[in-house]
Amino acid sequence: MLRAFTARRIAAAAAYGGGGITALGGITFGLVVAEAKLARRIIQATPNGDPPVADGLYGGTLPGPPLSLVMLGDSTAAGLGVHTAAETPAALLAAGVAAIAGRPVRMTNVARSGAQSAALDGQTGQALQVRPDLAVVMIGANDVTGRVPPGTSVRYLSDAVARLRAAGCQVVVGTCPDLGTIKPLMQPLRWIARRASRQLAAAQTIAVVEQGARSVSLGDLLGREFAADPISMFSEDRYHPSARGYAAAAAAVLPSMAHALGLQPGLDALPEVRLGEGVLPVYLAAAEAAEISGTEVSGASVAGRDRGPRGRWATLLRRRSAPAADTPPPSTAVAPDVA
């Protein structure tokens, strides 16, 4: 019941622009910020440089006109922490979509390291210039560490998704990652960061589904794997994912991208969801997704209606594919044919 109550508050904040969707007080959040500053000192001691450029045409020998794919978001979407373009999530996702669709895919990445959700306004303008068929958004971590009110973060994301959808673009959003997995963060602030991350992820899910797009929860999926093997799942800066970490994220998002394009769903309804034949109010679906790894949330209808007495209807789906350990290594990704 507590989780449902929290989800109701998140839903209200996402719908009406409230900023108080996190239960953390100002003093507690201040400690998170202080700890984040310490973590940044550790992180910045390791040079990163710019992420590899993965823009270009993937599957250029395949028949048909290219699909236009864009990436928006922060350093995770940009691929900071790896050394080659083929290891970035943009390359992995572009190559994956090309293989599933049997068509070329032109990747355009407008994500930038350090970006908060406010940057999505400008990034969306850039993305729309290439008339995207599909957009992938990964954002949120810098909002948490930057103490951006969650309601503010959600509004920026909602506006960006609405603009993309209005242009006929399908949208998949990888929600805020679990900051409790970051190595430089220490307890108890690691737990606090995890809580704030999941609450923002749930709020993002509500906003995304309300705008007719899909969300995929990344935090818990990556959290367990990163915690079990932090050396190989994190890059040298101990903050950003490694090539293997990005492959795990790509494995979670790719089936939803295919599903959005009507290519290959690769998803099953969660068996424990029974209401309305697998349908829940979106605020409850968001709360569940924040706790279940690799879960997609998308809009649904009951008796021909997409809204019920408690808001938008939504469906919970999960990946059918095996865990990231079975994901082909990043080195097998198809390099772009055109830089």
mmCIF file of C-alpha atoms in Angstrom:
data_model
loop_
_atom_site.group_PDB
_atom_site.id
_atom_site.type_symbol
_atom_site.label_atom_id
_atom_site.label_comp_id
_atom_site.label_asym_id
_atom_site.label_seq_id
_atom_site.Cartn_x
_atom_site.Cartn_y
_atom_site.Cartn_z
ATOM 1 C CA MET A 1 0.000 0.000 0.000
ATOM 2 C CA LEU A 2 2.852 2.386 0.754
ATOM 3 C CA ARG A 3 4.245 1.938 -2.743
ATOM 4 C CA ALA A 4 0.810 2.584 -4.244
ATOM 5 C CA PHE A 5 0.428 5.699 -2.113
ATOM 6 C CA THR A 6 3.822 6.976 -3.262
ATOM 7 C CA ALA A 7 2.878 6.201 -6.843
ATOM 8 C CA ARG A 8 -0.293 8.292 -6.485
ATOM 9 C CA ARG A 9 1.815 11.261 -5.346
ATOM 10 C CA ILE A 10 4.139 10.718 -8.301
ATOM 11 C CA ALA A 11 1.184 10.627 -10.679
ATOM 12 C CA ALA A 12 -0.202 13.877 -9.296
ATOM 13 C CA ALA A 13 3.187 15.584 -9.579
ATOM 14 C CA ALA A 14 3.681 14.427 -13.147
ATOM 15 C CA ALA A 15 0.205 15.539 -14.173
ATOM 16 C CA TYR A 16 0.030 18.865 -12.349
ATOM 17 C CA GLY A 17 3.645 19.979 -12.210
ATOM 18 C CA GLY A 18 4.297 19.480 -8.508
ATOM 19 C CA GLY A 19 7.877 19.224 -7.344
ATOM 20 C CA GLY A 20 7.511 17.185 -4.187
ATOM 21 C CA ILE A 21 7.353 13.654 -5.503
ATOM 22 C CA THR A 22 10.320 12.490 -3.480
ATOM 23 C CA ALA A 23 9.958 11.669 0.195
ATOM 24 C CA LEU A 24 13.482 12.845 0.938
ATOM 25 C CA GLY A 25 13.832 16.035 2.947
ATOM 26 C CA GLY A 26 16.048 18.939 2.002
ATOM 27 C CA ILE A 27 18.702 18.076 4.572
ATOM 28 C CA THR A 28 18.878 14.456 3.417
ATOM 29 C CA PHE A 29 19.003 15.464 -0.210
ATOM 30 C CA GLY A 30 21.731 17.929 0.685
ATOM 31 C CA LEU A 31 23.793 15.018 1.939
ATOM 32 C CA VAL A 32 23.295 13.259 -1.379
ATOM 33 C CA VAL A 33 24.531 16.352 -3.179
ATOM 34 C CA ALA A 34 27.573 16.587 -0.915
ATOM 35 C CA GLU A 35 28.341 12.933 -1.494
ATOM 36 C CA ALA A 36 27.885 13.437 -5.234
ATOM 37 C CA LYS A 37 30.437 16.251 -5.170
ATOM 38 C CA LEU A 38 32.926 13.941 -3.475
ATOM 39 C CA ALA A 39 32.163 11.262 -6.050
ATOM 40 C CA ARG A 40 32.734 13.754 -8.858
ATOM 41 C CA ARG A 41 36.209 14.534 -7.498
ATOM 42 C CA ILE A 42 37.040 10.849 -7.671
ATOM 43 C CA ILE A 43 35.474 10.480 -11.107
ATOM 44 C CA GLN A 44 37.165 13.531 -12.572
ATOM 45 C CA ALA A 45 40.545 12.212 -11.480
ATOM 46 C CA THR A 46 40.228 9.730 -14.338
ATOM 47 C CA PRO A 47 40.340 11.434 -17.765
ATOM 48 C CA ASN A 48 37.346 10.602 -19.951
ATOM 49 C CA GLY A 49 37.490 12.829 -23.008
ATOM 50 C CA ASP A 50 34.593 12.891 -25.421
ATOM 51 C CA PRO A 51 32.511 9.780 -26.127
ATOM 52 C CA PRO A 52 33.120 8.006 -29.442
ATOM 53 C CA VAL A 53 31.000 9.237 -32.357
ATOM 54 C CA ALA A 54 28.565 6.539 -33.469
ATOM 55 C CA ASP A 55 26.611 8.583 -36.005
ATOM 56 C CA GLY A 56 26.278 7.002 -39.425
ATOM 57 C CA LEU A 57 24.538 4.340 -41.497
ATOM 58 C CA TYR A 58 24.226 0.821 -40.087
ATOM 59 C CA GLY A 59 23.355 -2.161 -42.262
ATOM 60 C CA GLY A 60 24.141 -0.228 -45.411
ATOM 61 C CA THR A 61 24.051 -3.357 -47.570
ATOM 62 C CA LEU A 62 20.475 -4.140 -46.557
ATOM 63 C CA PRO A 63 17.618 -3.291 -48.947
ATOM 64 C CA GLY A 64 15.121 -0.494 -48.517
ATOM 65 C CA PRO A 65 15.247 3.120 -47.356
ATOM 66 C CA PRO A 66 17.010 3.738 -44.030
ATOM 67 C CA LEU A 67 15.101 4.097 -40.804
ATOM 68 C CA SER A 68 16.008 7.286 -38.946
ATOM 69 C CA LEU A 69 17.018 6.625 -35.323
ATOM 70 C CA VAL A 70 17.992 9.347 -32.845
ATOM 71 C CA MET A 71 19.475 9.189 -29.342
ATOM 72 C CA LEU A 72 18.779 11.932 -26.812
ATOM 73 C CA GLY A 73 19.898 12.350 -23.218
ATOM 74 C CA ASP A 74 22.999 12.484 -21.082
ATOM 75 C CA SER A 75 26.398 10.776 -20.980
ATOM 76 C CA THR A 76 24.809 7.327 -20.856
ATOM 77 C CA ALA A 77 23.024 7.933 -24.148
ATOM 78 C CA ALA A 78 26.180 9.540 -25.549
ATOM 79 C CA GLY A 79 28.280 6.476 -24.647
ATOM 80 C CA LEU A 80 30.852 8.066 -22.355
ATOM 81 C CA GLY A 81 33.207 5.543 -20.782
ATOM 82 C CA VAL A 82 34.014 3.295 -23.759
ATOM 83 C CA HIS A 83 36.775 3.566 -26.341
ATOM 84 C CA THR A 84 35.197 2.684 -29.708
ATOM 85 C CA ALA A 85 31.985 3.688 -31.469
ATOM 86 C CA ALA A 86 30.890 0.049 -31.749
ATOM 87 C CA GLU A 87 30.755 -0.187 -27.923
ATOM 88 C CA THR A 88 28.338 2.717 -27.480
ATOM 89 C CA PRO A 89 24.615 2.092 -26.888
ATOM 90 C CA ALA A 90 23.823 4.082 -30.038
ATOM 91 C CA ALA A 91 25.832 1.685 -32.199
ATOM 92 C CA LEU A 92 24.496 -1.397 -30.449
ATOM 93 C CA LEU A 93 20.894 -0.256 -30.839
ATOM 94 C CA ALA A 94 21.287 0.907 -34.445
ATOM 95 C CA ALA A 95 22.919 -2.367 -35.470
ATOM 96 C CA GLY A 96 20.255 -4.325 -33.579
ATOM 97 C CA VAL A 97 17.340 -2.519 -35.219
ATOM 98 C CA ALA A 98 18.939 -2.922 -38.665
ATOM 99 C CA ALA A 99 19.282 -6.663 -38.111
ATOM 100 C CA ILE A 100 15.687 -7.053 -36.888
ATOM 101 C CA ALA A 101 14.126 -4.802 -39.524
ATOM 102 C CA GLY A 102 16.275 -6.039 -42.409
ATOM 103 C CA ARG A 103 16.730 -2.395 -43.388
ATOM 104 C CA PRO A 104 19.507 0.163 -43.013
ATOM 105 C CA VAL A 105 19.369 2.449 -39.981
ATOM 106 C CA ARG A 106 20.783 5.962 -39.906
ATOM 107 C CA MET A 107 21.870 6.887 -36.399
ATOM 108 C CA THR A 108 21.968 10.499 -35.182
ATOM 109 C CA ASN A 109 23.096 11.032 -31.591
ATOM 110 C CA VAL A 110 22.325 14.429 -30.059
ATOM 111 C CA ALA A 111 22.900 13.345 -26.439
ATOM 112 C CA ARG A 112 25.515 15.255 -24.443
ATOM 113 C CA SER A 113 27.544 14.419 -21.355
ATOM 114 C CA GLY A 114 26.360 16.238 -18.251
ATOM 115 C CA ALA A 115 22.925 16.970 -19.697
ATOM 116 C CA GLN A 116 19.948 17.366 -17.394
ATOM 117 C CA SER A 117 16.362 17.011 -18.529
ATOM 118 C CA ALA A 118 16.223 20.741 -19.325
ATOM 119 C CA ALA A 119 18.601 20.050 -22.229
ATOM 120 C CA LEU A 120 15.962 17.895 -23.915
ATOM 121 C CA ASP A 121 14.310 21.006 -25.353
ATOM 122 C CA GLY A 122 17.313 21.823 -27.541
ATOM 123 C CA GLN A 123 18.115 18.190 -28.252
ATOM 124 C CA THR A 124 14.571 17.565 -29.447
ATOM 125 C CA GLY A 125 14.869 20.445 -31.900
ATOM 126 C CA GLN A 126 18.059 18.889 -33.283
ATOM 127 C CA ALA A 127 16.478 15.443 -33.459
ATOM 128 C CA LEU A 128 13.433 16.633 -35.383
ATOM 129 C CA GLN A 129 15.664 17.989 -38.145
ATOM 130 C CA VAL A 130 16.438 14.428 -39.271
ATOM 131 C CA ARG A 131 12.762 13.362 -39.263
ATOM 132 C CA PRO A 132 13.229 10.400 -36.917
ATOM 133 C CA ASP A 133 11.168 7.236 -37.124
ATOM 134 C CA LEU A 134 12.270 6.261 -33.631
ATOM 135 C CA ALA A 135 13.863 8.115 -30.723
ATOM 136 C CA VAL A 136 15.544 6.666 -27.640
ATOM 137 C CA VAL A 137 15.914 8.877 -24.578
ATOM 138 C CA MET A 138 18.143 8.144 -21.577
ATOM 139 C CA ILE A 139 18.093 10.905 -18.953
ATOM 140 C CA GLY A 140 17.732 11.549 -15.227
ATOM 141 C CA ALA A 141 20.942 10.810 -13.348
ATOM 142 C CA ASN A 142 22.229 14.396 -13.523
ATOM 143 C CA ASP A 143 18.852 15.667 -12.368
ATOM 144 C CA VAL A 144 19.149 13.579 -9.210
ATOM 145 C CA THR A 145 22.732 14.592 -8.435
ATOM 146 C CA GLY A 146 21.994 18.190 -9.447
ATOM 147 C CA ARG A 147 19.046 18.416 -7.071
ATOM 148 C CA VAL A 148 16.600 19.319 -9.825
ATOM 149 C CA PRO A 149 12.994 19.089 -8.517
ATOM 150 C CA PRO A 150 11.602 15.833 -9.925
ATOM 151 C CA GLY A 151 8.441 17.580 -11.105
ATOM 152 C CA THR A 152 10.594 19.928 -13.175
ATOM 153 C CA SER A 153 12.571 17.045 -14.674
ATOM 154 C CA VAL A 154 9.397 15.220 -15.599
ATOM 155 C CA ARG A 155 7.878 18.233 -17.329
ATOM 156 C CA TYR A 156 10.922 18.654 -19.571
ATOM 157 C CA LEU A 157 10.791 14.980 -20.498
ATOM 158 C CA SER A 158 7.049 15.079 -21.086
ATOM 159 C CA ASP A 159 7.375 18.092 -23.393
ATOM 160 C CA ALA A 160 10.166 16.441 -25.393
ATOM 161 C CA VAL A 161 8.212 13.208 -25.835
ATOM 162 C CA ALA A 162 5.089 15.141 -26.845
ATOM 163 C CA ARG A 163 7.001 17.031 -29.567
ATOM 164 C CA LEU A 164 8.529 13.842 -30.938
ATOM 165 C CA ARG A 165 5.200 12.010 -30.939
ATOM 166 C CA ALA A 166 3.490 14.947 -32.650
ATOM 167 C CA ALA A 167 6.023 14.565 -35.465
ATOM 168 C CA GLY A 168 5.037 10.904 -35.923
ATOM 169 C CA CYS A 169 8.112 9.529 -34.140
ATOM 170 C CA GLN A 170 7.947 6.454 -31.925
ATOM 171 C CA VAL A 171 9.671 7.030 -28.569
ATOM 172 C CA VAL A 172 11.285 4.665 -26.062
ATOM 173 C CA VAL A 173 12.622 6.108 -22.811
ATOM 174 C CA GLY A 174 15.174 4.317 -20.649
ATOM 175 C CA THR A 175 14.277 5.669 -17.215
ATOM 176 C CA CYS A 176 16.676 7.030 -14.608
ATOM 177 C CA PRO A 177 19.392 4.490 -13.726
ATOM 178 C CA ASP A 178 19.994 3.277 -10.195
ATOM 179 C CA LEU A 179 22.557 5.691 -8.759
ATOM 180 C CA GLY A 180 22.927 3.385 -5.767
ATOM 181 C CA THR A 181 25.263 1.264 -7.898
ATOM 182 C CA ILE A 182 27.841 4.030 -8.288
ATOM 183 C CA LYS A 183 31.077 2.885 -6.656
ATOM 184 C CA PRO A 184 32.199 6.265 -5.188
ATOM 185 C CA LEU A 185 28.916 6.632 -3.259
ATOM 186 C CA MET A 186 28.987 5.220 0.270
ATOM 187 C CA GLN A 187 26.228 4.049 2.584
ATOM 188 C CA PRO A 188 23.797 5.277 3.771
ATOM 189 C CA LEU A 189 23.770 7.764 0.901
ATOM 190 C CA ARG A 190 23.923 4.959 -1.625
ATOM 191 C CA TRP A 191 20.521 3.776 -0.401
ATOM 192 C CA ILE A 192 19.166 7.338 -0.522
ATOM 193 C CA ALA A 193 20.400 7.761 -4.080
ATOM 194 C CA ARG A 194 18.730 4.492 -5.051
ATOM 195 C CA ARG A 195 15.433 5.637 -3.572
ATOM 196 C CA ALA A 196 15.553 9.022 -5.336
ATOM 197 C CA SER A 197 16.507 7.358 -8.637
ATOM 198 C CA ARG A 198 13.610 4.926 -8.526
ATOM 199 C CA GLN A 199 11.094 7.597 -7.619
ATOM 200 C CA LEU A 200 12.225 9.721 -10.556
ATOM 201 C CA ALA A 201 12.110 6.659 -12.821
ATOM 202 C CA ALA A 202 8.499 6.000 -11.792
ATOM 203 C CA ALA A 203 7.550 9.630 -12.441
ATOM 204 C CA GLN A 204 9.248 9.489 -15.847
ATOM 205 C CA THR A 205 7.245 6.380 -16.711
ATOM 206 C CA ILE A 206 3.950 8.100 -15.961
ATOM 207 C CA ALA A 207 4.861 11.133 -18.065
ATOM 208 C CA VAL A 208 6.085 9.004 -20.975
ATOM 209 C CA VAL A 209 2.993 6.776 -21.109
ATOM 210 C CA GLU A 210 0.685 9.789 -20.827
ATOM 211 C CA GLN A 211 2.293 11.103 -24.024
ATOM 212 C CA GLY A 212 1.765 7.849 -25.922
ATOM 213 C CA ALA A 213 5.317 6.512 -25.705
ATOM 214 C CA ARG A 214 6.998 3.562 -23.953
ATOM 215 C CA SER A 215 9.358 3.395 -21.002
ATOM 216 C CA VAL A 216 11.882 0.710 -20.043
ATOM 217 C CA SER A 217 13.193 0.471 -16.488
ATOM 218 C CA LEU A 218 16.974 0.159 -16.330
ATOM 219 C CA GLY A 219 17.852 0.711 -12.679
ATOM 220 C CA ASP A 220 17.203 -2.661 -11.083
ATOM 221 C CA LEU A 221 18.334 -4.600 -14.148
ATOM 222 C CA LEU A 222 21.718 -2.903 -14.182
ATOM 223 C CA GLY A 223 21.844 -2.589 -10.404
ATOM 224 C CA ARG A 224 22.103 -6.298 -9.692
ATOM 225 C CA GLU A 225 24.606 -6.920 -12.464
ATOM 226 C CA PHE A 226 26.715 -3.887 -11.599
ATOM 227 C CA ALA A 227 26.710 -4.815 -7.912
ATOM 228 C CA ALA A 228 27.715 -8.396 -8.687
ATOM 229 C CA ASP A 229 30.544 -7.450 -11.058
ATOM 230 C CA PRO A 230 31.385 -3.739 -10.672
ATOM 231 C CA ILE A 231 34.864 -4.073 -12.166
ATOM 232 C CA SER A 232 33.664 -5.229 -15.584
ATOM 233 C CA MET A 233 30.312 -3.409 -15.608
ATOM 234 C CA PHE A 234 31.768 0.032 -14.849
ATOM 235 C CA SER A 235 34.262 1.938 -16.956
ATOM 236 C CA GLU A 236 37.570 3.254 -15.671
ATOM 237 C CA ASP A 237 35.953 6.292 -14.032
ATOM 238 C CA ARG A 238 33.811 4.001 -11.804
ATOM 239 C CA TYR A 239 30.744 6.043 -12.721
ATOM 240 C CA HIS A 240 29.801 5.349 -16.331
ATOM 241 C CA PRO A 241 29.041 1.880 -17.707
ATOM 242 C CA SER A 242 31.708 -0.150 -19.439
ATOM 243 C CA ALA A 243 31.197 -1.757 -22.835
ATOM 244 C CA ARG A 244 29.628 -4.724 -21.078
ATOM 245 C CA GLY A 245 27.411 -2.418 -19.028
ATOM 246 C CA TYR A 246 26.159 -0.635 -22.128
ATOM 247 C CA ALA A 247 25.479 -3.991 -23.772
ATOM 248 C CA ALA A 248 23.259 -4.892 -20.811
ATOM 249 C CA ALA A 249 21.299 -1.653 -21.189
ATOM 250 C CA ALA A 250 20.968 -2.153 -24.954
ATOM 251 C CA ALA A 251 19.666 -5.680 -24.426
ATOM 252 C CA ALA A 252 16.892 -4.270 -22.228
ATOM 253 C CA VAL A 253 15.873 -1.461 -24.586
ATOM 254 C CA LEU A 254 16.163 -3.121 -28.010
ATOM 255 C CA PRO A 255 13.064 -5.387 -27.750
ATOM 256 C CA SER A 256 10.915 -2.364 -26.873
ATOM 257 C CA MET A 257 12.314 -0.468 -29.847
ATOM 258 C CA ALA A 258 11.371 -3.342 -32.132
ATOM 259 C CA HIS A 259 7.967 -3.522 -30.484
ATOM 260 C CA ALA A 260 7.414 0.212 -31.059
ATOM 261 C CA LEU A 261 8.208 -0.178 -34.762
ATOM 262 C CA GLY A 262 5.977 -3.234 -35.075
ATOM 263 C CA LEU A 263 8.924 -5.416 -36.038
ATOM 264 C CA GLN A 264 9.297 -8.032 -33.337
ATOM 265 C CA PRO A 265 7.718 -7.591 -29.923
ATOM 266 C CA GLY A 266 9.977 -10.010 -28.011
ATOM 267 C CA LEU A 267 7.971 -9.205 -24.887
ATOM 268 C CA ASP A 268 5.520 -11.036 -22.637
ATOM 269 C CA ALA A 269 2.881 -9.648 -20.298
ATOM 270 C CA LEU A 270 3.917 -10.027 -16.669
ATOM 271 C CA PRO A 271 2.040 -13.083 -15.354
ATOM 272 C CA GLU A 272 1.353 -11.538 -11.931
ATOM 273 C CA VAL A 273 -0.668 -8.686 -13.470
ATOM 274 C CA ARG A 274 -4.330 -9.699 -13.622
ATOM 275 C CA LEU A 275 -6.466 -6.535 -13.554
ATOM 276 C CA GLY A 276 -8.112 -5.867 -16.921
ATOM 277 C CA GLU A 277 -6.273 -8.763 -18.612
ATOM 278 C CA GLY A 278 -2.822 -7.393 -17.858
ATOM 279 C CA VAL A 279 -3.793 -3.730 -17.541
ATOM 280 C CA LEU A 280 -3.213 -1.409 -14.570
ATOM 281 C CA PRO A 281 -3.633 2.292 -13.838
ATOM 282 C CA VAL A 282 -0.446 3.948 -15.032
ATOM 283 C CA TYR A 283 0.654 5.065 -11.568
ATOM 284 C CA LEU A 284 0.578 1.462 -10.324
ATOM 285 C CA ALA A 285 2.319 0.208 -13.455
ATOM 286 C CA ALA A 286 5.037 2.836 -12.933
ATOM 287 C CA ALA A 287 5.592 1.736 -9.348
ATOM 288 C CA GLU A 288 5.851 -1.912 -10.414
ATOM 289 C CA ALA A 289 8.218 -1.122 -13.282
ATOM 290 C CA ALA A 290 10.609 0.728 -10.977
ATOM 291 C CA GLU A 291 11.028 -2.513 -9.030
ATOM 292 C CA ILE A 292 11.149 -5.050 -11.878
ATOM 293 C CA SER A 293 14.162 -5.146 -14.150
ATOM 294 C CA GLY A 294 13.812 -4.684 -17.896
ATOM 295 C CA THR A 295 10.114 -3.812 -17.697
ATOM 296 C CA GLU A 296 8.355 -1.910 -20.455
ATOM 297 C CA VAL A 297 5.309 0.207 -19.690
ATOM 298 C CA SER A 298 3.038 1.337 -22.517
ATOM 299 C CA GLY A 299 -0.491 2.647 -22.879
ATOM 300 C CA ALA A 300 -3.464 0.288 -23.054
ATOM 301 C CA SER A 301 -7.259 0.352 -23.288
ATOM 302 C CA VAL A 302 -10.071 -1.350 -21.405
ATOM 303 C CA ALA A 303 -13.489 -1.693 -23.049
ATOM 304 C CA GLY A 304 -12.356 0.726 -25.758
ATOM 305 C CA ARG A 305 -11.243 3.411 -23.313
ATOM 306 C CA ASP A 306 -7.635 4.404 -22.589
ATOM 307 C CA ARG A 307 -8.498 6.047 -19.272
ATOM 308 C CA GLY A 308 -10.268 4.716 -16.207
ATOM 309 C CA PRO A 309 -11.421 6.207 -12.898
ATOM 310 C CA ARG A 310 -7.808 6.267 -11.665
ATOM 311 C CA GLY A 311 -6.124 7.618 -14.785
ATOM 312 C CA ARG A 312 -4.493 6.247 -17.928
ATOM 313 C CA TRP A 313 -4.496 2.477 -18.411
ATOM 314 C CA ALA A 314 -1.085 0.861 -18.973
ATOM 315 C CA THR A 315 0.371 -2.564 -19.684
ATOM 316 C CA LEU A 316 3.457 -4.046 -18.050
ATOM 317 C CA LEU A 317 5.705 -6.097 -20.337
ATOM 318 C CA ARG A 318 9.074 -7.690 -19.809
ATOM 319 C CA ARG A 319 11.921 -8.894 -21.993
ATOM 320 C CA ARG A 320 11.699 -12.431 -23.296
ATOM 321 C CA SER A 321 15.408 -12.547 -24.140
ATOM 322 C CA ALA A 322 18.075 -13.987 -21.867
ATOM 323 C CA PRO A 323 20.067 -11.871 -19.382
ATOM 324 C CA ALA A 324 22.856 -9.616 -20.555
ATOM 325 C CA ALA A 325 25.411 -12.375 -19.991
ATOM 326 C CA ASP A 326 24.039 -13.988 -23.154
ATOM 327 C CA THR A 327 24.167 -10.742 -25.128
ATOM 328 C CA PRO A 328 26.719 -10.827 -27.973
ATOM 329 C CA PRO A 329 29.841 -8.884 -27.038
ATOM 330 C CA PRO A 330 29.989 -5.264 -28.227
ATOM 331 C CA SER A 331 32.763 -6.129 -30.669
ATOM 332 C CA THR A 332 30.178 -7.887 -32.845
ATOM 333 C CA ALA A 333 28.239 -4.659 -33.414
ATOM 334 C CA VAL A 334 28.147 -3.514 -36.997
ATOM 335 C CA ALA A 335 30.312 -0.443 -37.531
ATOM 336 C CA PRO A 336 28.613 2.461 -39.273
ATOM 337 C CA ASP A 337 29.082 2.418 -43.024
ATOM 338 C CA VAL A 338 29.151 6.221 -43.082
ATOM 339 C CA ALA A 339 30.696 8.221 -40.280
#
